[in-house]
PDB file of C-alpha atoms in Angstrom:
ATOM      1  CA  ILE A   1     107.569  14.048  70.550  1.00  0.00           C
ATOM      2  CA  SER A   2     105.837  17.159  70.009  1.00  0.00           C
ATOM      3  CA  GLN A   3     105.060  16.400  66.452  1.00  0.00           C
ATOM      4  CA  ILE A   4     104.686  12.875  67.284  1.00  0.00           C
ATOM      5  CA  MET A   5     101.573  14.138  69.130  1.00  0.00           C
ATOM      6  CA  VAL A   6      99.901  16.447  67.124  1.00  0.00           C
ATOM      7  CA  TYR A   7     100.133  14.051  63.921  1.00  0.00           C
ATOM      8  CA  PHE A   8      98.499  11.011  65.900  1.00  0.00           C
ATOM      9  CA  ALA A   9      95.631  14.320  66.746  1.00  0.00           C
ATOM     10  CA  LEU A  10      95.528  15.491  63.435  1.00  0.00           C
ATOM     11  CA  VAL A  11      94.917  11.681  62.394  1.00  0.00           C
ATOM     12  CA  PHE A  12      92.651  11.183  65.286  1.00  0.00           C
ATOM     13  CA  GLY A  13      90.421  14.571  64.214  1.00  0.00           C
ATOM     14  CA  MET A  14      90.525  12.888  60.402  1.00  0.00           C
ATOM     15  CA  ILE A  15      88.955  10.114  61.473  1.00  0.00           C
ATOM     16  CA  LEU A  16      86.384  11.535  64.302  1.00  0.00           C
ATOM     17  CA  ILE A  17      85.108  13.759  60.743  1.00  0.00           C
ATOM     18  CA  LYS A  18      84.808  10.716  58.566  1.00  0.00           C
ATOM     19  CA  ARG A  19      82.442   8.982  60.995  1.00  0.00           C
ATOM     20  CA  LYS A  20      80.404  12.248  61.742  1.00  0.00           C
ATOM     21  CA  LYS A  21      79.773  12.285  57.950  1.00  0.00           C
ATOM     22  CA  LYS A  22      79.487   8.432  57.810  1.00  0.00           C
ATOM     23  CA  MET A  23      75.741   7.150  56.496  1.00  0.00           C
ATOM     24  CA  LYS A  24      73.296   5.452  57.612  1.00  0.00           C
ATOM     25  CA  LEU A  25      71.035   2.786  56.161  1.00  0.00           C
ATOM     26  CA  VAL A  26      67.913   2.666  57.451  1.00  0.00           C
ATOM     27  CA  HIS A  27      64.837   0.106  56.490  1.00  0.00           C
ATOM     28  CA  THR A  28      62.100   0.769  59.129  1.00  0.00           C
ATOM     29  CA  ILE A  29      60.341   3.587  59.964  1.00  0.00           C
ATOM     30  CA  ASN A  30      60.644   3.930  63.538  1.00  0.00           C
ATOM     31  CA  GLU A  31      64.433   3.608  63.257  1.00  0.00           C
ATOM     32  CA  LEU A  32      64.568   6.252  60.790  1.00  0.00           C
ATOM     33  CA  ARG A  33      62.130   8.895  63.609  1.00  0.00           C
ATOM     34  CA  ALA A  34      64.213   7.902  66.137  1.00  0.00           C
ATOM     35  CA  GLU A  35      67.430   9.440  64.361  1.00  0.00           C
ATOM     36  CA  LEU A  36      65.709  11.827  63.047  1.00  0.00           C
ATOM     37  CA  GLU A  37      64.234  12.895  66.453  1.00  0.00           C
ATOM     38  CA  VAL A  38      67.580  12.986  68.036  1.00  0.00           C
ATOM     39  CA  GLN A  39      68.501  15.321  65.290  1.00  0.00           C
ATOM     40  CA  ARG A  40      65.544  17.849  65.872  1.00  0.00           C
ATOM     41  CA  LYS A  41      66.115  18.083  69.455  1.00  0.00           C
ATOM     42  CA  ALA A  42      69.761  19.136  68.502  1.00  0.00           C
ATOM     43  CA  GLY A  43      68.426  21.900  66.268  1.00  0.00           C
ATOM     44  CA  ARG A  44      69.062  21.331  63.359  1.00  0.00           C
ATOM     45  CA  LYS A  45      67.244  21.403  59.823  1.00  0.00           C
ATOM     46  CA  ILE A  46      66.164  18.830  57.444  1.00  0.00           C
ATOM     47  CA  GLY A  47      66.098  18.110  54.660  1.00  0.00           C
ATOM     48  CA  PHE A  48      64.276  15.462  52.339  1.00  0.00           C
ATOM     49  CA  VAL A  49      64.607  14.569  49.143  1.00  0.00           C
ATOM     50  CA  PRO A  50      62.303  11.568  47.798  1.00  0.00           C
ATOM     51  CA  THR A  51      63.537   9.050  45.413  1.00  0.00           C
ATOM     52  CA  MET A  52      62.376   5.877  43.264  1.00  0.00           C
ATOM     53  CA  GLY A  53      66.666   4.863  43.188  1.00  0.00           C
ATOM     54  CA  ALA A  54      68.137   4.242  40.069  1.00  0.00           C
ATOM     55  CA  LEU A  55      70.513   7.836  41.277  1.00  0.00           C
ATOM     56  CA  HIS A  56      71.807   9.524  38.394  1.00  0.00           C
ATOM     57  CA  ALA A  57      73.698  13.713  38.172  1.00  0.00           C
ATOM     58  CA  GLY A  58      70.432  14.621  38.393  1.00  0.00           C
ATOM     59  CA  HIS A  59      69.142  13.100  41.901  1.00  0.00           C
ATOM     60  CA  ALA A  60      72.722  14.019  43.392  1.00  0.00           C
ATOM     61  CA  SER A  61      72.208  17.516  42.423  1.00  0.00           C
ATOM     62  CA  LEU A  62      69.311  17.952  45.030  1.00  0.00           C
ATOM     63  CA  VAL A  63      71.034  16.739  47.621  1.00  0.00           C
ATOM     64  CA  LYS A  64      73.772  18.856  46.693  1.00  0.00           C
ATOM     65  CA  ARG A  65      71.169  21.417  47.561  1.00  0.00           C
ATOM     66  CA  ALA A  66      70.019  20.119  50.172  1.00  0.00           C
ATOM     67  CA  VAL A  67      73.503  19.648  51.908  1.00  0.00           C
ATOM     68  CA  ALA A  68      74.220  23.108  51.652  1.00  0.00           C
ATOM     69  CA  GLU A  69      70.789  24.500  52.343  1.00  0.00           C
ATOM     70  CA  ASN A  70      69.815  21.918  55.892  1.00  0.00           C
ATOM     71  CA  ASP A  71      72.174  20.951  58.371  1.00  0.00           C
ATOM     72  CA  ILE A  72      70.641  17.052  57.768  1.00  0.00           C
ATOM     73  CA  VAL A  73      69.218  14.837  55.012  1.00  0.00           C
ATOM     74  CA  VAL A  74      67.369  12.395  54.115  1.00  0.00           C
ATOM     75  CA  VAL A  75      66.667  10.238  50.849  1.00  0.00           C
ATOM     76  CA  SER A  76      64.608   7.901  50.717  1.00  0.00           C
ATOM     77  CA  ASP A  77      65.139   4.795  48.161  1.00  0.00           C
ATOM     78  CA  PHE A  78      61.810   3.105  47.601  1.00  0.00           C
ATOM     79  CA  VAL A  79      59.811   2.243  44.513  1.00  0.00           C
ATOM     80  CA  ASN A  80      56.685   2.684  45.128  1.00  0.00           C
ATOM     81  CA  PRO A  81      54.145   0.475  43.727  1.00  0.00           C
ATOM     82  CA  THR A  82      51.272   2.494  43.284  1.00  0.00           C
ATOM     83  CA  GLN A  83      52.417   4.962  41.151  1.00  0.00           C
ATOM     84  CA  PHE A  84      52.679   2.778  38.277  1.00  0.00           C
ATOM     85  CA  ASN A  85      49.342   1.927  36.623  1.00  0.00           C
ATOM     86  CA  ASP A  86      51.583  -0.190  34.051  1.00  0.00           C
ATOM     87  CA  LYS A  87      52.786  -3.951  35.870  1.00  0.00           C
ATOM     88  CA  ASN A  88      55.347  -4.462  33.514  1.00  0.00           C
ATOM     89  CA  ASP A  89      56.650  -0.742  33.699  1.00  0.00           C
ATOM     90  CA  LEU A  90      56.606  -1.071  37.889  1.00  0.00           C
ATOM     91  CA  LEU A  91      58.971  -4.749  37.046  1.00  0.00           C
ATOM     92  CA  LYS A  92      61.101  -3.054  35.157  1.00  0.00           C
ATOM     93  CA  TYR A  93      61.581  -0.342  37.001  1.00  0.00           C
ATOM     94  CA  PRO A  94      65.488  -0.056  37.841  1.00  0.00           C
ATOM     95  CA  ARG A  95      66.965  -0.723  41.452  1.00  0.00           C
ATOM     96  CA  THR A  96      70.475  -0.344  42.213  1.00  0.00           C
ATOM     97  CA  LEU A  97      70.594   0.305  45.659  1.00  0.00           C
ATOM     98  CA  GLU A  98      74.119  -0.769  46.800  1.00  0.00           C
ATOM     99  CA  ALA A  99      75.257   1.483  43.637  1.00  0.00           C
ATOM    100  CA  ASP A 100      72.614   4.690  44.815  1.00  0.00           C
ATOM    101  CA  CYS A 101      74.061   3.990  48.469  1.00  0.00           C
ATOM    102  CA  GLU A 102      77.412   4.579  47.194  1.00  0.00           C
ATOM    103  CA  LEU A 103      76.610   8.707  45.239  1.00  0.00           C
ATOM    104  CA  LEU A 104      74.951   9.984  48.062  1.00  0.00           C
ATOM    105  CA  GLN A 105      77.292   8.590  50.733  1.00  0.00           C
ATOM    106  CA  LYS A 106      80.014  10.948  47.976  1.00  0.00           C
ATOM    107  CA  GLU A 107      77.071  13.411  48.407  1.00  0.00           C
ATOM    108  CA  GLY A 108      76.906  13.557  52.141  1.00  0.00           C
ATOM    109  CA  ALA A 109      73.821  12.262  52.786  1.00  0.00           C
ATOM    110  CA  ALA A 110      73.621  11.334  56.386  1.00  0.00           C
ATOM    111  CA  TYR A 111      70.511   9.446  56.561  1.00  0.00           C
ATOM    112  CA  VAL A 112      69.281   6.668  53.084  1.00  0.00           C
ATOM    113  CA  PHE A 113      65.869   5.467  54.599  1.00  0.00           C
ATOM    114  CA  ALA A 114      65.258   2.073  52.094  1.00  0.00           C
ATOM    115  CA  PRO A 115      61.612   0.808  53.417  1.00  0.00           C
ATOM    116  CA  SER A 116      60.378  -2.614  51.500  1.00  0.00           C
ATOM    117  CA  VAL A 117      56.574  -2.467  51.247  1.00  0.00           C
ATOM    118  CA  GLU A 118      55.423  -3.521  53.927  1.00  0.00           C
ATOM    119  CA  GLU A 119      56.804  -1.118  56.195  1.00  0.00           C
ATOM    120  CA  ILE A 120      55.836   2.029  54.199  1.00  0.00           C
ATOM    121  CA  TYR A 121      52.185  -0.185  53.206  1.00  0.00           C
ATOM    122  CA  PRO A 122      50.789  -2.737  55.893  1.00  0.00           C
ATOM    123  CA  GLU A 123      47.600  -2.611  54.208  1.00  0.00           C
ATOM    124  CA  PRO A 124      46.547  -1.276  51.244  1.00  0.00           C
ATOM    125  CA  ASP A 125      46.129   2.694  51.389  1.00  0.00           C
ATOM    126  CA  THR A 126      42.939   3.558  49.836  1.00  0.00           C
ATOM    127  CA  ARG A 127      42.872   7.257  49.978  1.00  0.00           C
ATOM    128  CA  GLN A 128      42.011   9.118  47.870  1.00  0.00           C
ATOM    129  CA  PHE A 129      43.935  12.476  46.675  1.00  0.00           C
ATOM    130  CA  SER A 130      41.786  15.250  43.809  1.00  0.00           C
ATOM    131  CA  TYR A 131      43.935  18.909  42.555  1.00  0.00           C
ATOM    132  CA  ALA A 132      41.441  18.832  39.398  1.00  0.00           C
ATOM    133  CA  PRO A 133      42.556  20.403  37.367  1.00  0.00           C
ATOM    134  CA  LEU A 134      46.293  20.326  37.737  1.00  0.00           C
ATOM    135  CA  ASP A 135      46.248  15.847  38.060  1.00  0.00           C
ATOM    136  CA  THR A 136      43.371  15.518  35.092  1.00  0.00           C
ATOM    137  CA  VAL A 137      45.702  17.119  32.792  1.00  0.00           C
ATOM    138  CA  MET A 138      48.998  15.126  30.277  1.00  0.00           C
ATOM    139  CA  GLU A 139      50.209  13.030  33.009  1.00  0.00           C
ATOM    140  CA  GLY A 140      46.570  12.738  35.131  1.00  0.00           C
ATOM    141  CA  LYS A 141      44.318  11.495  31.391  1.00  0.00           C
ATOM    142  CA  PHE A 142      47.783   9.252  30.165  1.00  0.00           C
ATOM    143  CA  ARG A 143      48.898   7.620  33.150  1.00  0.00           C
ATOM    144  CA  PRO A 144      44.851   8.107  35.239  1.00  0.00           C
ATOM    145  CA  GLY A 145      45.697   6.586  39.094  1.00  0.00           C
ATOM    146  CA  HIS A 146      49.665   7.973  39.283  1.00  0.00           C
ATOM    147  CA  PHE A 147      49.546  10.857  41.078  1.00  0.00           C
ATOM    148  CA  ASN A 148      47.129   9.326  43.828  1.00  0.00           C
ATOM    149  CA  GLY A 149      49.449   6.839  43.677  1.00  0.00           C
ATOM    150  CA  VAL A 150      52.804   9.161  44.082  1.00  0.00           C
ATOM    151  CA  CYS A 151      50.959  11.677  46.685  1.00  0.00           C
ATOM    152  CA  GLN A 152      50.207   8.895  48.465  1.00  0.00           C
ATOM    153  CA  VAL A 153      53.848   7.668  49.608  1.00  0.00           C
ATOM    154  CA  VAL A 154      55.103  11.644  49.093  1.00  0.00           C
ATOM    155  CA  SER A 155      52.655  12.205  51.423  1.00  0.00           C
ATOM    156  CA  LYS A 156      53.713   9.309  53.959  1.00  0.00           C
ATOM    157  CA  LEU A 157      57.013  10.242  53.408  1.00  0.00           C
ATOM    158  CA  PHE A 158      56.601  14.274  54.849  1.00  0.00           C
ATOM    159  CA  MET A 159      54.861  12.740  57.954  1.00  0.00           C
ATOM    160  CA  ILE A 160      57.516   9.801  58.870  1.00  0.00           C
ATOM    161  CA  VAL A 161      60.677  11.709  57.322  1.00  0.00           C
ATOM    162  CA  GLU A 162      59.746  15.750  58.941  1.00  0.00           C
ATOM    163  CA  PRO A 163      60.989  17.354  56.997  1.00  0.00           C
ATOM    164  CA  ASP A 164      61.830  21.459  56.554  1.00  0.00           C
ATOM    165  CA  LYS A 165      62.726  21.306  53.675  1.00  0.00           C
ATOM    166  CA  ALA A 166      61.673  18.895  50.851  1.00  0.00           C
ATOM    167  CA  TYR A 167      63.748  19.256  46.758  1.00  0.00           C
ATOM    168  CA  PHE A 168      62.249  18.229  43.911  1.00  0.00           C
ATOM    169  CA  GLY A 169      63.398  18.449  40.148  1.00  0.00           C
ATOM    170  CA  GLU A 170      61.389  20.031  37.473  1.00  0.00           C
ATOM    171  CA  LYS A 171      61.998  17.868  34.918  1.00  0.00           C
ATOM    172  CA  ASP A 172      58.354  16.211  36.418  1.00  0.00           C
ATOM    173  CA  PHE A 173      57.352  19.637  35.842  1.00  0.00           C
ATOM    174  CA  GLN A 174      52.826  18.167  36.499  1.00  0.00           C
ATOM    175  CA  GLN A 175      53.853  16.070  39.524  1.00  0.00           C
ATOM    176  CA  LEU A 176      56.135  19.175  41.285  1.00  0.00           C
ATOM    177  CA  ALA A 177      52.715  21.570  40.851  1.00  0.00           C
ATOM    178  CA  ILE A 178      51.288  19.022  42.705  1.00  0.00           C
ATOM    179  CA  ILE A 179      53.127  17.720  45.254  1.00  0.00           C
ATOM    180  CA  ARG A 180      53.214  21.886  46.167  1.00  0.00           C
ATOM    181  CA  GLU A 181      49.320  22.153  46.273  1.00  0.00           C
ATOM    182  CA  MET A 182      48.886  18.876  48.735  1.00  0.00           C
ATOM    183  CA  VAL A 183      51.139  20.340  50.108  1.00  0.00           C
ATOM    184  CA  LYS A 184      49.256  23.688  50.927  1.00  0.00           C
ATOM    185  CA  GLN A 185      45.918  21.591  50.895  1.00  0.00           C
ATOM    186  CA  MET A 186      46.922  19.264  53.955  1.00  0.00           C
ATOM    187  CA  ARG A 187      49.383  22.110  55.558  1.00  0.00           C
ATOM    188  CA  PHE A 188      52.349  19.978  55.417  1.00  0.00           C
ATOM    189  CA  PRO A 189      55.206  22.396  57.557  1.00  0.00           C
ATOM    190  CA  LEU A 190      57.040  22.481  54.898  1.00  0.00           C
ATOM    191  CA  GLU A 191      58.783  24.439  52.260  1.00  0.00           C
ATOM    192  CA  ILE A 192      58.824  22.437  48.619  1.00  0.00           C
ATOM    193  CA  VAL A 193      62.437  23.434  46.402  1.00  0.00           C
ATOM    194  CA  GLY A 194      61.755  22.813  42.952  1.00  0.00           C
ATOM    195  CA  CYS A 195      65.536  21.956  41.067  1.00  0.00           C
ATOM    196  CA  PRO A 196      66.605  23.010  37.005  1.00  0.00           C
ATOM    197  CA  ILE A 197      66.407  19.802  34.684  1.00  0.00           C
ATOM    198  CA  ILE A 198      70.143  17.780  34.763  1.00  0.00           C
ATOM    199  CA  ARG A 199      70.893  16.809  30.979  1.00  0.00           C
ATOM    200  CA  GLU A 200      73.541  15.111  29.514  1.00  0.00           C
ATOM    201  CA  ASP A 201      76.029  17.371  27.947  1.00  0.00           C
ATOM    202  CA  ASP A 202      74.051  16.096  24.969  1.00  0.00           C
ATOM    203  CA  GLY A 203      71.062  17.705  26.256  1.00  0.00           C
ATOM    204  CA  LEU A 204      69.335  15.135  26.742  1.00  0.00           C
ATOM    205  CA  ALA A 205      67.374  15.110  30.021  1.00  0.00           C
ATOM    206  CA  LEU A 206      68.810  12.894  32.889  1.00  0.00           C
ATOM    207  CA  SER A 207      66.637  10.019  33.739  1.00  0.00           C
ATOM    208  CA  SER A 208      66.382   6.505  35.607  1.00  0.00           C
ATOM    209  CA  ARG A 209      64.512   4.872  32.251  1.00  0.00           C
ATOM    210  CA  ASN A 210      67.610   6.390  29.748  1.00  0.00           C
ATOM    211  CA  ALA A 211      69.542   3.009  30.972  1.00  0.00           C
ATOM    212  CA  ARG A 212      66.740   1.379  29.765  1.00  0.00           C
ATOM    213  CA  LEU A 213      67.198   2.759  26.090  1.00  0.00           C
ATOM    214  CA  SER A 214      69.337   0.893  23.822  1.00  0.00           C
ATOM    215  CA  ASN A 215      72.774   2.265  22.443  1.00  0.00           C
ATOM    216  CA  GLU A 216      70.814   3.126  18.958  1.00  0.00           C
ATOM    217  CA  GLN A 217      67.353   4.184  21.072  1.00  0.00           C
ATOM    218  CA  ARG A 218      69.766   7.284  23.510  1.00  0.00           C
ATOM    219  CA  GLN A 219      70.854   8.725  20.308  1.00  0.00           C
ATOM    220  CA  GLN A 220      67.142   8.661  18.733  1.00  0.00           C
ATOM    221  CA  ALA A 221      66.157   9.815  21.995  1.00  0.00           C
ATOM    222  CA  LEU A 222      68.308  13.117  21.908  1.00  0.00           C
ATOM    223  CA  GLU A 223      65.222  14.477  19.535  1.00  0.00           C
ATOM    224  CA  ILE A 224      63.184  15.199  22.200  1.00  0.00           C
ATOM    225  CA  SER A 225      65.706  17.816  23.402  1.00  0.00           C
ATOM    226  CA  ARG A 226      66.887  19.275  20.612  1.00  0.00           C
ATOM    227  CA  THR A 227      63.338  19.426  19.215  1.00  0.00           C
ATOM    228  CA  LEU A 228      62.784  21.296  22.635  1.00  0.00           C
ATOM    229  CA  PHE A 229      65.485  23.450  22.257  1.00  0.00           C
ATOM    230  CA  LYS A 230      65.113  24.449  18.468  1.00  0.00           C
ATOM    231  CA  SER A 231      61.366  25.922  18.814  1.00  0.00           C
ATOM    232  CA  LEU A 232      62.419  27.909  21.909  1.00  0.00           C
ATOM    233  CA  GLU A 233      63.908  29.746  18.594  1.00  0.00           C
ATOM    234  CA  TYR A 234      61.097  29.561  16.780  1.00  0.00           C
ATOM    235  CA  ALA A 235      58.270  29.939  18.914  1.00  0.00           C
ATOM    236  CA  ALA A 236      59.641  33.591  19.232  1.00  0.00           C
ATOM    237  CA  THR A 237      58.126  34.508  15.574  1.00  0.00           C
ATOM    238  CA  HIS A 238      55.315  32.578  15.250  1.00  0.00           C
ATOM    239  CA  THR A 239      52.385  31.986  17.305  1.00  0.00           C
ATOM    240  CA  VAL A 240      51.277  29.076  20.439  1.00  0.00           C
ATOM    241  CA  ALA A 241      49.703  26.788  17.665  1.00  0.00           C
ATOM    242  CA  GLU A 242      52.204  26.849  14.706  1.00  0.00           C
ATOM    243  CA  THR A 243      55.087  25.712  17.497  1.00  0.00           C
ATOM    244  CA  GLN A 244      53.036  22.701  18.659  1.00  0.00           C
ATOM    245  CA  LYS A 245      52.823  21.507  15.308  1.00  0.00           C
ATOM    246  CA  PHE A 246      56.259  21.895  14.655  1.00  0.00           C
ATOM    247  CA  VAL A 247      57.261  20.109  17.567  1.00  0.00           C
ATOM    248  CA  GLU A 248      54.315  17.505  17.224  1.00  0.00           C
ATOM    249  CA  ASP A 249      55.664  17.327  13.320  1.00  0.00           C
ATOM    250  CA  SER A 250      59.014  16.840  14.455  1.00  0.00           C
ATOM    251  CA  ILE A 251      58.710  14.155  16.934  1.00  0.00           C
ATOM    252  CA  ALA A 252      56.687  12.557  13.939  1.00  0.00           C
ATOM    253  CA  ALA A 253      59.682  12.601  11.772  1.00  0.00           C
ATOM    254  CA  SER A 254      61.915  11.897  13.773  1.00  0.00           C
ATOM    255  CA  GLU A 255      63.046   7.527  13.749  1.00  0.00           C
ATOM    256  CA  GLY A 256      62.109   4.891  16.258  1.00  0.00           C
ATOM    257  CA  LEU A 257      60.230   7.685  18.080  1.00  0.00           C
ATOM    258  CA  GLU A 258      56.697   8.040  18.572  1.00  0.00           C
ATOM    259  CA  LEU A 259      54.108  11.645  20.641  1.00  0.00           C
ATOM    260  CA  GLU A 260      51.989  10.684  23.400  1.00  0.00           C
ATOM    261  CA  TYR A 261      51.501  14.285  23.995  1.00  0.00           C
ATOM    262  CA  PHE A 262      52.859  17.991  23.555  1.00  0.00           C
ATOM    263  CA  GLU A 263      51.039  20.175  26.131  1.00  0.00           C
ATOM    264  CA  LEU A 264      51.930  23.969  25.970  1.00  0.00           C
ATOM    265  CA  VAL A 265      50.831  25.579  28.798  1.00  0.00           C
ATOM    266  CA  ASP A 266      50.924  28.002  31.836  1.00  0.00           C
ATOM    267  CA  GLY A 267      53.379  27.156  34.349  1.00  0.00           C
ATOM    268  CA  THR A 268      50.887  27.404  37.066  1.00  0.00           C
ATOM    269  CA  THR A 269      47.762  26.172  36.746  1.00  0.00           C
ATOM    270  CA  LEU A 270      48.741  23.863  33.558  1.00  0.00           C
ATOM    271  CA  GLN A 271      46.292  24.660  30.889  1.00  0.00           C
ATOM    272  CA  LYS A 272      46.341  24.944  27.253  1.00  0.00           C
ATOM    273  CA  ILE A 273      47.193  28.076  26.409  1.00  0.00           C
ATOM    274  CA  SER A 274      46.602  29.091  22.435  1.00  0.00           C
ATOM    275  CA  ASP A 275      47.842  32.618  22.565  1.00  0.00           C
ATOM    276  CA  TRP A 276      52.020  33.182  24.045  1.00  0.00           C
ATOM    277  CA  ASN A 277      49.832  36.505  26.025  1.00  0.00           C
ATOM    278  CA  ASP A 278      46.931  34.539  28.189  1.00  0.00           C
ATOM    279  CA  THR A 279      51.016  33.876  30.516  1.00  0.00           C
ATOM    280  CA  ASP A 280      53.292  35.297  31.653  1.00  0.00           C
ATOM    281  CA  TYR A 281      54.757  31.807  32.834  1.00  0.00           C
ATOM    282  CA  ALA A 282      54.415  28.753  29.300  1.00  0.00           C
ATOM    283  CA  VAL A 283      56.211  25.544  29.718  1.00  0.00           C
ATOM    284  CA  GLY A 284      55.979  23.310  26.650  1.00  0.00           C
ATOM    285  CA  CYS A 285      55.095  19.284  28.704  1.00  0.00           C
ATOM    286  CA  ILE A 286      56.614  16.433  26.182  1.00  0.00           C
ATOM    287  CA  THR A 287      56.393  12.724  26.856  1.00  0.00           C
ATOM    288  CA  VAL A 288      57.323  10.277  24.345  1.00  0.00           C
ATOM    289  CA  PHE A 289      57.809   6.966  23.820  1.00  0.00           C
ATOM    290  CA  CYS A 290      61.482   5.586  22.757  1.00  0.00           C
ATOM    291  CA  GLY A 291      60.866   2.065  21.748  1.00  0.00           C
ATOM    292  CA  GLU A 292      59.221   0.571  24.604  1.00  0.00           C
ATOM    293  CA  VAL A 293      60.561   3.329  27.046  1.00  0.00           C
ATOM    294  CA  ARG A 294      58.087   6.113  28.272  1.00  0.00           C
ATOM    295  CA  LEU A 295      60.771   9.756  28.372  1.00  0.00           C
ATOM    296  CA  ILE A 296      59.142  12.843  29.708  1.00  0.00           C
ATOM    297  CA  ASP A 297      60.717  16.170  28.972  1.00  0.00           C
ATOM    298  CA  ASN A 298      60.048  20.645  29.481  1.00  0.00           C
ATOM    299  CA  ILE A 299      61.228  23.817  28.802  1.00  0.00           C
ATOM    300  CA  LYS A 300      60.038  27.290  29.143  1.00  0.00           C
ATOM    301  CA  TYR A 301      59.117  29.724  27.266  1.00  0.00           C
ATOM    302  CA  LYS A 302      58.726  32.394  29.801  1.00  0.00           C
ATOM    303  CA  GLY A 303      59.039  33.033  32.678  1.00  0.00           C
ATOM    304  CA  LEU A 304      59.832  31.926  36.310  1.00  0.00           C
TER     305      LEU A 304
END
């Protein structure tokens, strides 16, 4: 009898553990705030991973780190319309909430916040964010209004979730720099954690947009990361200008790819460098069209 009691106690314990770990899908701000208030009162630290859904292993790596460093992790799954300056891009952006929730359940997220557009923007957000010169170069130059939309939604999410730490991927290198500046200027009481780029085994940077590539385009897109890795070795014995030309010429010679920009910049200020000695932190940021799909990547030549 005692063995049977022990068995049922173990089974019941496992059920309780599973219940404790069950992730909750939340759609409204009020419900999420109520849930998180309970967690805060219990003294739990809250980690936050903002996403636009269509999750992949890159997002999973952010969630894993957040789970390791916090008691409770919230992941937002919201395609933010204000950061798209191309309406077709917004319409085509993949939306895969059910699959996203399966991934997040496995990774240990406690809450998925998947609001409607009306929930986040009950009225138009007319706030203007300016963090020049960080937001006037590269993406800021080619996608006017993009970073204003990013700052609108991220600031709203920070005010809703009130996390202790928030996690962002370094693939969106310029975005990360701007969000750090926004947090500093708006005095949000949280830590921004940048996480390394996650790549496929063949080197392609993981992106939700990769799902829009055909098999042929997927192979063509590999030349982006290949070129960046080759340029790392090339840069060791060549000038900034020569390295710039090497990358530009390599992409131009690659079938199916069209370079929008490649910039060698100071990793903190995001301003162009002309000599490797101009900075202790040199980064190459690139944006390439593969068909209609716009892909970004970056590589560190010096520093952090």
